[in-house]
Coordinates of C-alpha atoms and ligand atoms in Angstrom, one line a residue:
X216 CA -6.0 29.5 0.7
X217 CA -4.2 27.2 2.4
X218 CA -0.1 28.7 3.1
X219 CA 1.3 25.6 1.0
X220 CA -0.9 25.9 -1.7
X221 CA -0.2 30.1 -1.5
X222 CA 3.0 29.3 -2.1
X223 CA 3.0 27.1 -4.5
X224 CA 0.9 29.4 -6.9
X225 CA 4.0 32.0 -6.4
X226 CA 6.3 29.3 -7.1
X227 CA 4.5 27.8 -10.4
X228 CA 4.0 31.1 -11.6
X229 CA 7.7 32.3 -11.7
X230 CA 8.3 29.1 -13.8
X231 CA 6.1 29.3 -16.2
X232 CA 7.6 31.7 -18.2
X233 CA 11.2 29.0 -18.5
X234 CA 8.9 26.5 -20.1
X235 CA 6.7 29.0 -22.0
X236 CA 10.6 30.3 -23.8
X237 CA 11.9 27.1 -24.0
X238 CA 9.2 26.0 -26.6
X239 CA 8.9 29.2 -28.0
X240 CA 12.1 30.0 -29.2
X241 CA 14.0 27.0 -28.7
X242 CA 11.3 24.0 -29.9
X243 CA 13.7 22.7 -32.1
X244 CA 17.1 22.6 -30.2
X245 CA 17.8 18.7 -30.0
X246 CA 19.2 17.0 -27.2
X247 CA 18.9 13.6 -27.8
X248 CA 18.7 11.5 -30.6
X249 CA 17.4 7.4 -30.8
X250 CA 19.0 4.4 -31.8
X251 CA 17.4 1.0 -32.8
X252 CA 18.5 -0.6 -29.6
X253 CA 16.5 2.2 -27.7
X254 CA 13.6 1.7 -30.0
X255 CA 13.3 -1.8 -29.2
X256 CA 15.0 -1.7 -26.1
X257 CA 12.3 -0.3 -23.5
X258 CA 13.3 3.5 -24.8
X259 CA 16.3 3.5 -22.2
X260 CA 18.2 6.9 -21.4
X261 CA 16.4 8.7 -24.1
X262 CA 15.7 12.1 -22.6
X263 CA 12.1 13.0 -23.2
X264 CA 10.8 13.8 -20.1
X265 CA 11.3 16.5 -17.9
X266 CA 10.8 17.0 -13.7
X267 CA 12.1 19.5 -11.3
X268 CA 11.2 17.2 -8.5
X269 CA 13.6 14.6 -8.5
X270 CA 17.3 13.6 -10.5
X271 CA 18.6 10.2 -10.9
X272 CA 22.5 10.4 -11.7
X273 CA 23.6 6.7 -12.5
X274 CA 26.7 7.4 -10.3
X275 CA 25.6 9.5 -7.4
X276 CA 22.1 8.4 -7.3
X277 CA 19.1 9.9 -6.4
X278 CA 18.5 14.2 -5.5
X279 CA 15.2 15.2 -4.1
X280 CA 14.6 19.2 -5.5
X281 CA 18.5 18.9 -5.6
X282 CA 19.5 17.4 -1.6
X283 CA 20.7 13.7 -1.4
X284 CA 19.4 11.7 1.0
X285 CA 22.1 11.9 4.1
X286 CA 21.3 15.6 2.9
X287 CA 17.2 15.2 3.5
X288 CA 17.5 13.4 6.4
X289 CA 19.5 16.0 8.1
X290 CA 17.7 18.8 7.2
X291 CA 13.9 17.7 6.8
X292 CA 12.3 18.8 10.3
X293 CA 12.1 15.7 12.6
X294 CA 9.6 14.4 14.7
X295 CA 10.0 14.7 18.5
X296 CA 11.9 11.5 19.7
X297 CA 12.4 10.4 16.5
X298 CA 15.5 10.0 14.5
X299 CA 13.7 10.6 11.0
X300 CA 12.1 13.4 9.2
X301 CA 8.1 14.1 8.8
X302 CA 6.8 13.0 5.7
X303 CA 5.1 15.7 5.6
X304 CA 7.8 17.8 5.2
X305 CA 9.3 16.0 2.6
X306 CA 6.2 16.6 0.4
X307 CA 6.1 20.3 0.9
X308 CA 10.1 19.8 -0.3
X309 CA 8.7 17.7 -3.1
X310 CA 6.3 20.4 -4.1
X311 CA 7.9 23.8 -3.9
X312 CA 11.2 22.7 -3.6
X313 CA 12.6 24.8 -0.4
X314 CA 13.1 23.2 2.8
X315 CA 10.2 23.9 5.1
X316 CA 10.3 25.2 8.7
X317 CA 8.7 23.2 11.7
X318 CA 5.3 25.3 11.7
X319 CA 5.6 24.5 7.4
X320 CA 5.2 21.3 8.3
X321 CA 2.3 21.3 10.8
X322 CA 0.4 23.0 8.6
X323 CA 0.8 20.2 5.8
X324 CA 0.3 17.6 8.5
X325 CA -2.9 19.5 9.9
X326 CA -3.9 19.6 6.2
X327 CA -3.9 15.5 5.7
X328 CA -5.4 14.9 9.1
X329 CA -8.6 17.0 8.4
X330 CA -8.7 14.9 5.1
X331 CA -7.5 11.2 6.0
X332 CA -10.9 9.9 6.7
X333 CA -11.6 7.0 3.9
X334 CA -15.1 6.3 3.1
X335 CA -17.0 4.0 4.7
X336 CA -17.8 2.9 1.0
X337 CA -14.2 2.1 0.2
X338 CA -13.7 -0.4 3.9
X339 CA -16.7 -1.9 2.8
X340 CA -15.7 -2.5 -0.4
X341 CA -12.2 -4.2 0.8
X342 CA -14.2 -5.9 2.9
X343 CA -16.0 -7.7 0.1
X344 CA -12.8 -8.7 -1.9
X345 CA -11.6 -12.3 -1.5
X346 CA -9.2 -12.9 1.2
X347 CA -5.8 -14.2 -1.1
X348 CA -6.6 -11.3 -3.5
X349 CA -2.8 -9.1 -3.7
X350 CA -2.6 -6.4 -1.1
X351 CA -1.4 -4.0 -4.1
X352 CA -4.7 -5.0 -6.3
X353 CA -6.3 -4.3 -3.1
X354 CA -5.0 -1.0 -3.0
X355 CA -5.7 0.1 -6.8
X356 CA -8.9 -1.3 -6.5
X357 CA -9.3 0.8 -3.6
X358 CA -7.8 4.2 -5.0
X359 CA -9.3 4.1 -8.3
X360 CA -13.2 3.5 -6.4
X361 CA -12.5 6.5 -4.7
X362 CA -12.1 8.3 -8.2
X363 CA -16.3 10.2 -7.4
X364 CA -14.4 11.7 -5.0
X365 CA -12.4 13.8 -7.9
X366 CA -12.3 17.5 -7.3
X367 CA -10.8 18.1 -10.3
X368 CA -13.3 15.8 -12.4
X369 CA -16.1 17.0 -10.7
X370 CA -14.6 20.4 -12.2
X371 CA -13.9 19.8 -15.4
X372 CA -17.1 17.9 -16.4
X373 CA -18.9 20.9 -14.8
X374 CA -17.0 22.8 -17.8
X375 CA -15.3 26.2 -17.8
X376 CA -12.7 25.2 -15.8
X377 CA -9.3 27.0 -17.3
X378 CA -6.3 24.8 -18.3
X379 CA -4.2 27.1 -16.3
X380 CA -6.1 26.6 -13.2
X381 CA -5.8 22.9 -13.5
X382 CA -3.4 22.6 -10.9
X383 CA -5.2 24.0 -8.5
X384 CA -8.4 21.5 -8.1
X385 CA -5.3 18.2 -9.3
X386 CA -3.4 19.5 -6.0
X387 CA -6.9 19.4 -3.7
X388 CA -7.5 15.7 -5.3
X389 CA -3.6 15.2 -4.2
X390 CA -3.8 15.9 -0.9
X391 CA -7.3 14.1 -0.2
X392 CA -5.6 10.9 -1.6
X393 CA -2.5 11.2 0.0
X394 CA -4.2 11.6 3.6
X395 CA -5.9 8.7 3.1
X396 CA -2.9 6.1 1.7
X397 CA -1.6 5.3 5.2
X398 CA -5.0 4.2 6.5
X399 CA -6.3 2.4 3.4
X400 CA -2.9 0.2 3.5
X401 CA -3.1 -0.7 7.3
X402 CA -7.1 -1.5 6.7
X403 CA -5.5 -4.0 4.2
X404 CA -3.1 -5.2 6.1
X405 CA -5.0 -5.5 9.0
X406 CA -8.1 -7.1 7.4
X407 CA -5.9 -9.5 5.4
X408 CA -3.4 -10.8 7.9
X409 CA -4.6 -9.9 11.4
X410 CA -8.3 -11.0 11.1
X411 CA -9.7 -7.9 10.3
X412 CA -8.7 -6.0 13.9
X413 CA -9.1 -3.0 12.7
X414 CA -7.3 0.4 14.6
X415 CA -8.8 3.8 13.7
X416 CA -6.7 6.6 12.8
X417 CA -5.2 8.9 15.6
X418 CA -6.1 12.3 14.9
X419 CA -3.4 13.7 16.8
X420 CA -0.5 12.1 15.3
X421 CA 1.8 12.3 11.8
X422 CA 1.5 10.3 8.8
X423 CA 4.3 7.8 9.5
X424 CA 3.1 8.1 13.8
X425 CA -0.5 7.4 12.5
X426 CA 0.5 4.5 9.9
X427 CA 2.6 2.7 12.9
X428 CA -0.3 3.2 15.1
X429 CA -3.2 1.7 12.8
X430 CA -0.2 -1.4 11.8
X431 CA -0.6 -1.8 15.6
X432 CA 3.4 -1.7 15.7
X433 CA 4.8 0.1 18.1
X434 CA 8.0 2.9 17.8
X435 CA 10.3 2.5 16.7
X436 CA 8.2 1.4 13.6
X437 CA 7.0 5.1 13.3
X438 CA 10.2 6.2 12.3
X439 CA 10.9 3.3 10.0
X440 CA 7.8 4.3 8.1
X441 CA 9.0 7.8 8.1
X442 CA 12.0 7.0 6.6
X443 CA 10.2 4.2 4.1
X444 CA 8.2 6.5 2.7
X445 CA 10.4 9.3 2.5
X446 CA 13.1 7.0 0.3
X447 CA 10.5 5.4 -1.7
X448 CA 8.8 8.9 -2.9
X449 CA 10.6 9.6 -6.3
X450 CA 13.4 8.4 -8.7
X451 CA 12.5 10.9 -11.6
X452 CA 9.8 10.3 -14.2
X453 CA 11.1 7.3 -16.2
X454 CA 10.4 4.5 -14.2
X455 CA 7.6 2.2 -14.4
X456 CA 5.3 3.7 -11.6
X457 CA 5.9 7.2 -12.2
X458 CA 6.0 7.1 -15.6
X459 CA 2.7 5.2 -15.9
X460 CA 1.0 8.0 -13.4
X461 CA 2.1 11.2 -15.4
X462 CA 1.3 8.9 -18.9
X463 CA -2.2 8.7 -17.6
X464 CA -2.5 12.3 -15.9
X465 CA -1.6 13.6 -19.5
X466 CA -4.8 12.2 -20.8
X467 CA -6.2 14.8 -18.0
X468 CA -7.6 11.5 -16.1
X469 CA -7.8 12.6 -12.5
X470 CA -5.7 11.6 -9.6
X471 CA -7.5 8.9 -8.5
X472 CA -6.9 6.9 -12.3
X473 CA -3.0 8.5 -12.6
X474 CA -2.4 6.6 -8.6
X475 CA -4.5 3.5 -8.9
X476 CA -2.5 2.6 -12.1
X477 CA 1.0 3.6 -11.2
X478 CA 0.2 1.6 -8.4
X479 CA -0.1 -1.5 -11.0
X480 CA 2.6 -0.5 -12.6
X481 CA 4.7 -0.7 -9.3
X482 CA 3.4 -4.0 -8.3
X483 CA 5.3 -5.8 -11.3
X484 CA 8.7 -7.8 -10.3
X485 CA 11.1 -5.5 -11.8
X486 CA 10.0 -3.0 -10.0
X487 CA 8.5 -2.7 -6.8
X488 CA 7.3 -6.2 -6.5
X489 CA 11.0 -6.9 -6.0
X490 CA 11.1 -6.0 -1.7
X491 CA 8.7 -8.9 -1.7
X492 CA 10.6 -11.5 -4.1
X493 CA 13.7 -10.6 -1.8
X494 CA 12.1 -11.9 1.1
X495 CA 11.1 -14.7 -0.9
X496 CA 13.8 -15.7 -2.5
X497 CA 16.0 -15.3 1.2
X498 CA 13.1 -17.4 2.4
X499 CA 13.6 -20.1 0.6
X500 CA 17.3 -20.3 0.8
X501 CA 16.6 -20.0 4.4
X502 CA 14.2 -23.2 4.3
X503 CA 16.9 -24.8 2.6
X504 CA 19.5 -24.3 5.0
X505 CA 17.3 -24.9 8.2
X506 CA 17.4 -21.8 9.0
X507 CA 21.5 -21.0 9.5
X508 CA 23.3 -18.7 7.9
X509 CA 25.4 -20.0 4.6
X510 CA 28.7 -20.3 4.3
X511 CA 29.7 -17.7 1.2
X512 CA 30.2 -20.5 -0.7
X513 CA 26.8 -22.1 -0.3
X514 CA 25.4 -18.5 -0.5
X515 CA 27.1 -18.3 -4.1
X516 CA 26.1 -21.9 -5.2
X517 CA 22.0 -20.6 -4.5
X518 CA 23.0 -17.7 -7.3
X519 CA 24.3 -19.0 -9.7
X520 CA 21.2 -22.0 -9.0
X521 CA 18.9 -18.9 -9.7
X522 CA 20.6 -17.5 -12.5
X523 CA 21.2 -21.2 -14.5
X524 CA 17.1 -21.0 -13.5
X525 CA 16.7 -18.2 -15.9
X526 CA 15.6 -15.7 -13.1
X527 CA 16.8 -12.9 -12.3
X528 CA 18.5 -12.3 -8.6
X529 CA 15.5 -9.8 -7.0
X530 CA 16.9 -6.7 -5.9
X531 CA 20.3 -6.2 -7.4
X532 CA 20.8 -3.9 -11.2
X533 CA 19.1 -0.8 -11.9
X534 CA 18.1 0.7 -15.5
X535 CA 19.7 3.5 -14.6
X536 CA 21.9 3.7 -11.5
X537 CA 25.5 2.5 -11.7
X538 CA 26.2 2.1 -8.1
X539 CA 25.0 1.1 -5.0
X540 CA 21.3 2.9 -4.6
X541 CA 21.9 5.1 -1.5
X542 CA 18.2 3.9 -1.0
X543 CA 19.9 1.0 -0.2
X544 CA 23.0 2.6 1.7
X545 CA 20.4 4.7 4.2
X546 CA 18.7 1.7 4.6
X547 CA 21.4 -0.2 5.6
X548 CA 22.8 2.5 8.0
X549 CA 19.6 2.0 9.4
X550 CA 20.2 -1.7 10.2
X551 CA 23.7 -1.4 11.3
X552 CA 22.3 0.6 14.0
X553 CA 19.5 -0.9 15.0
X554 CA 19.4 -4.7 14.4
X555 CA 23.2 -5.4 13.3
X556 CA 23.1 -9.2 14.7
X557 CA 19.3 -9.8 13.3
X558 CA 20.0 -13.0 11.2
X559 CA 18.0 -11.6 7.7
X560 CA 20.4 -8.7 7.7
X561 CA 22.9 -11.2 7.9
X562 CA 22.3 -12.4 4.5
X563 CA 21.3 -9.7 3.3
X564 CA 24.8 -8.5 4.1
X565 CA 26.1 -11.7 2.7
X566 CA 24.1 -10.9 -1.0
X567 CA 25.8 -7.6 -1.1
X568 CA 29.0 -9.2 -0.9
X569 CA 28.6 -12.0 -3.2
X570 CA 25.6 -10.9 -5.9
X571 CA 27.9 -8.4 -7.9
X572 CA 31.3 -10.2 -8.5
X573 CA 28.7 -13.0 -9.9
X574 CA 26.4 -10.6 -11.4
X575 CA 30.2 -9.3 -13.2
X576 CA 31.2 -13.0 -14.0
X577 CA 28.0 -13.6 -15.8
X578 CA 28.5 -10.4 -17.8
X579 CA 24.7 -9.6 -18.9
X580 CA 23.6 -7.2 -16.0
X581 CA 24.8 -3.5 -17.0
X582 CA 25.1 -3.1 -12.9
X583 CA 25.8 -5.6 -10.4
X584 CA 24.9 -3.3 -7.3
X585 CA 21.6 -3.5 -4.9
X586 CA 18.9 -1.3 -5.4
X587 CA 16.5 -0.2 -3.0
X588 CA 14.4 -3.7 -2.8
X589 CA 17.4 -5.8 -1.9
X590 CA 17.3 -4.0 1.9
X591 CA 13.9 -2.8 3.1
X592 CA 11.7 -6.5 4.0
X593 CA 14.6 -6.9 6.3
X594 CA 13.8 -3.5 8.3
X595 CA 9.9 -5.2 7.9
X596 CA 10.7 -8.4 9.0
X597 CA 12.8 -7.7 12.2
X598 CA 9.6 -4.8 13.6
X599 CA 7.3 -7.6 13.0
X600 CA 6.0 -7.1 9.6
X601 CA 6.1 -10.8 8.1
X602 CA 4.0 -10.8 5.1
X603 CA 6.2 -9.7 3.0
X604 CA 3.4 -9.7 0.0
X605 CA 1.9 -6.4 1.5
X606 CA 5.4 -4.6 1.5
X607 CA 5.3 -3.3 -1.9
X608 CA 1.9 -1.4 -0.8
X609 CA 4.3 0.6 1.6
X610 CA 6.6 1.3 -1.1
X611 CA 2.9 2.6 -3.2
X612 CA 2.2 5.1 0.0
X613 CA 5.9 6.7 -0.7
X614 CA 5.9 6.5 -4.6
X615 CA 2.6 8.6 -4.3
X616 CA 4.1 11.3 -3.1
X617 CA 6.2 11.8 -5.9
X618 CA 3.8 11.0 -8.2
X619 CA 1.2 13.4 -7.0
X620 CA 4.1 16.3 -6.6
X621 CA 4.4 15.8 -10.3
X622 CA 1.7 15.5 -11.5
X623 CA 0.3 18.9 -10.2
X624 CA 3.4 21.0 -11.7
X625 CA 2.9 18.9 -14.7
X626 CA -1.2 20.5 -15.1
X627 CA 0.8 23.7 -13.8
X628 CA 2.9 23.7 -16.7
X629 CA 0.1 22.2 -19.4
X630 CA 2.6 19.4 -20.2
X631 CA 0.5 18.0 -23.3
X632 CA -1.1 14.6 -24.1
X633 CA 2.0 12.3 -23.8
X634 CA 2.1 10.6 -27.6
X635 CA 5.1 9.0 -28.5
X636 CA 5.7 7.8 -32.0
X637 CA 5.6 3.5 -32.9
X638 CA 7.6 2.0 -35.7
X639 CA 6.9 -1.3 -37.8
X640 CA 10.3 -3.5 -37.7
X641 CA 10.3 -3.3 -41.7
X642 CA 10.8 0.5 -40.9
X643 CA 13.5 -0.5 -38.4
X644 CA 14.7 -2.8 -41.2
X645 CA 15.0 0.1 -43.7
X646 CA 16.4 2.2 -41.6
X647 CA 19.4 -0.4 -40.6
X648 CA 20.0 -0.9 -44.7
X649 CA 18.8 -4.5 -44.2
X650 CA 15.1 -4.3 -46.3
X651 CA 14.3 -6.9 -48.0
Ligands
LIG292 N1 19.8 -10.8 -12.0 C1 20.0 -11.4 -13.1 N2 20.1 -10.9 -14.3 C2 20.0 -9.5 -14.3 C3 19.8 -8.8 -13.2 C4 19.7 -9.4 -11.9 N3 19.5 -8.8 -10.8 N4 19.7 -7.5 -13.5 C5 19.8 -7.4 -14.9 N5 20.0 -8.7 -15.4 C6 20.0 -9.1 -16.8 C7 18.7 -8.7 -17.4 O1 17.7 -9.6 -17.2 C8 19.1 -8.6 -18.9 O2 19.2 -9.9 -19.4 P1 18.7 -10.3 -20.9 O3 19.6 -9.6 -21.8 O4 18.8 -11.8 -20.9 O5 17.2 -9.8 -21.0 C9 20.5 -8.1 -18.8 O6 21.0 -8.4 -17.5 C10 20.7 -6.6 -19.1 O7 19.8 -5.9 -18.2 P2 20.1 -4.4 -17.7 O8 20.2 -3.6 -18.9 O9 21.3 -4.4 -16.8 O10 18.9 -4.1 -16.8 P3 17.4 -3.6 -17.2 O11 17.5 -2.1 -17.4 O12 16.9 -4.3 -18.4 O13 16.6 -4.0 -16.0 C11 16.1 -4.3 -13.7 C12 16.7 -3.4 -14.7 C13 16.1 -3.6 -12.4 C14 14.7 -4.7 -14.1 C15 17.0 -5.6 -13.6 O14 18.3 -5.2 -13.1 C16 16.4 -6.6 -12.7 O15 15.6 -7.4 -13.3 N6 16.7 -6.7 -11.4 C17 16.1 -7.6 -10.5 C18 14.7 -7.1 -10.1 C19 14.8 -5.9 -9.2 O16 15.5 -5.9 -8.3 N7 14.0 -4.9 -9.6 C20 13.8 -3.7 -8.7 C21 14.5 -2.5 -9.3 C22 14.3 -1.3 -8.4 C23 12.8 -0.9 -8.5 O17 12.3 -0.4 -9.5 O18 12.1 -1.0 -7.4

């Protein structure tokens, strides 16, 4: 057994017995309770799920196993040259929650290179898809046709599998699929926008190395996908894309189904669709201005123009954070050091200081700050990555790794069938003392 995987068994069986306790003897302890507004409101802050991996505080933002990210990104094992950590070793952080040594990381980095090797079945498949199809149906479509290659179904339909061994066959079915992400989003890239020129994994190099490679952009690009990935990974289990992933694992669908539709999830415009409809949006104001940089007061005129439109501005509020996403911050510590005069960061600079006093003025949005979206197509753009439809697939490749992590400690911990409890409005009604 593989020394990750060793681990990990040691790791899920100390815990076991904290969630085994907590339901036995303290089932009925309550910690939250639900108003109307919740109800109908998109079931906002009420706590009903639980992960280890990740913490969103609305004030501090985001902890991976309990580091920030300046903390990650200093102590994550880096790849020679490079300014950013191995993605690698951010999973095996993800997974058993300890920092992992160099050699840690090879042998998690060995593992995915012996198993990044998509089916010929699956190219030929994308192959076959119309050209303007979206890069992220692309992707689904691609993940979920890979779902014969389940470990874990295979298993299960071959019956006697236990429900405590679970885990074991979901974390094979993890790492297969994760291998492969980086490779089955340049294929789509490259087929779609570069007239299908494909470049063949490198064996020898990392996941964000080998990603750069078959983009067929050169470094620095490697570590901007490190670092991509790495930020992208997890944001705790209620948003859309990770929530949709362990709602579908807990039917006990395999990997392959849990990815392909958090994937959809992901690809809507309030959440990760939102790095593209930046770009989009900045394009436009762009096209309107031929090209120069607004004044600030142009720059607020085209936001208030998009909010009297009805639309939201992409890439500013959060559902949960109250501040600046340090996504955002770490990205744009990135940019202030490597492409400070580029003319996108430039207004990208200029949204951040005009978007939240307007976002205040108008009053509806509960924060005014820029999350994660509002920052990475600029990183894109600049390295040479213009189609800014496909960037939400690079956000997919990250959010995987999250989703996967928990996924296999939710089978470890035989989390149940997710089944929350629906409502008629006359039942809201009643309960409000309004019935008719
Ligand atoms: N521009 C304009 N209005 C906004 C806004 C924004 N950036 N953010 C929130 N609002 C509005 C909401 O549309 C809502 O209006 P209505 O009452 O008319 O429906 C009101 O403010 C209250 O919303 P909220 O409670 O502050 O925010 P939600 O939890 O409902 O939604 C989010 C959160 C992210 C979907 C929302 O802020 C938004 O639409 N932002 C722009 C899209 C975006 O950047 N999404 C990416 C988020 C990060 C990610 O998941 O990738």
């Amino acid at each position: 057994m593989a020394k990750l995987k060793e681990k990990l068994k040691e790791k899920i069986e100390a815990w076991r017995p904290r969630t085994t306790r907590l339901l036995k003897e303290f089932g009925n302890v309550k910690i939250d309770e639900v108003t109307i507004e919740q109800c109908i409101g998109g079931m906002r802050d009420i706590k009903c799920l639980v992960t280890d991996i990740s913490y969103l505080d609305p004030h501090e933002g985001i902890r991976f196993r309990n580091f920030t990210i300046p903390e990650l990104l200093e102590k994550l094992p880096k790849a020679p040259g490079g300014e950013m950590p191995y993605v690698e070793g951010l999973f095996y952080l993800l997974l058993t929650g300890d920092i992992p040594t160099k050699e840690e990381v090879k042998e998690v980095a060995d593992e995915f290179k012996s198993r990044q090797k998509v089916p010929q079945y699956i190219l030929d498949m994308l192959g076959k898809l119309p050209k303007d199809s979206h890069p992220m149906a692309m992707f689904s479509a691609a993940i979920v046709a890979m779902q014969r290659e389940s470990v874990y179904a295979q298993k299960y339909r071959a019956g006697g599998l236990k429900k405590l061994d679970y885990w074991d066959s979901t974390y094979e079915d993890a790492l297969n699929l994760l291998a492969k992400l980086p490779q089955l989003g340049a294929f789509i890239y490259r087929w779609k926008y570069k007239n299908a020129d494909i470049i063949d994994p490198d064996p020898k190099l990392d996941m964000g190395g080998n990603f750069a490679h078959m983009m067929g952009i050169k470094k620095p690009y490697d570590d901007v996908a490190r670092l991509y990935f790495i930020l992208h990974s997890d944001h705790e289990s209620g948003n859309v894309s990770a929530h949709t992933g362990h709602l579908i694992a807990s039917a006990l669908s395999d990997m392959y189904y849990s990815i392909s539709g958090m994937i959809d999830g992901l690809a809507g415009p309030l959440h990760g669709l939102a790095n593209e409809e930046v770009l989009r949006w900045i394009q436009g104001v762009m096209d309107k201005m031929g090209g120069k940089v607004p004044t600030e007061a142009e720059m607020k005129q085209f936001v208030w123009d998009t909010l009297k439109g009805g639309q939201v501005v992409p890439g500013f509020g959060h559902a949960v954070l109250r501040k600046t996403d340090p996504r955002y911050a770490a990205q744009r510590e990135f940019c202030l050091k490597h492409l400070p005069n580029d003319p996108l960061f430039k207004y990208v600079d200029l949204l951040y200081k005009v978007v939240p006093p307007i976002l205040l003025e108008q009053g509806k949005a509960k924060n005014p700050w820029p999350n994660v979206d509002a920052q990475s197509g600029v990183i894109q753009w600049y390295y040479g990555l213009k189609e800014y439809d496909f960037y939400t697939v690079l956000f997919g490749i990250g959010r995987a790794l999250g989703v996967t992590a928990n996924i296999i400690w939710d089978r470890a911990l035989g989390y149940p069938l997710e089944r929350p409890k629906s409502v008629t409005t006359a039942m809201l009604e009643a309960d409000a003392g309004i019935a008719s």
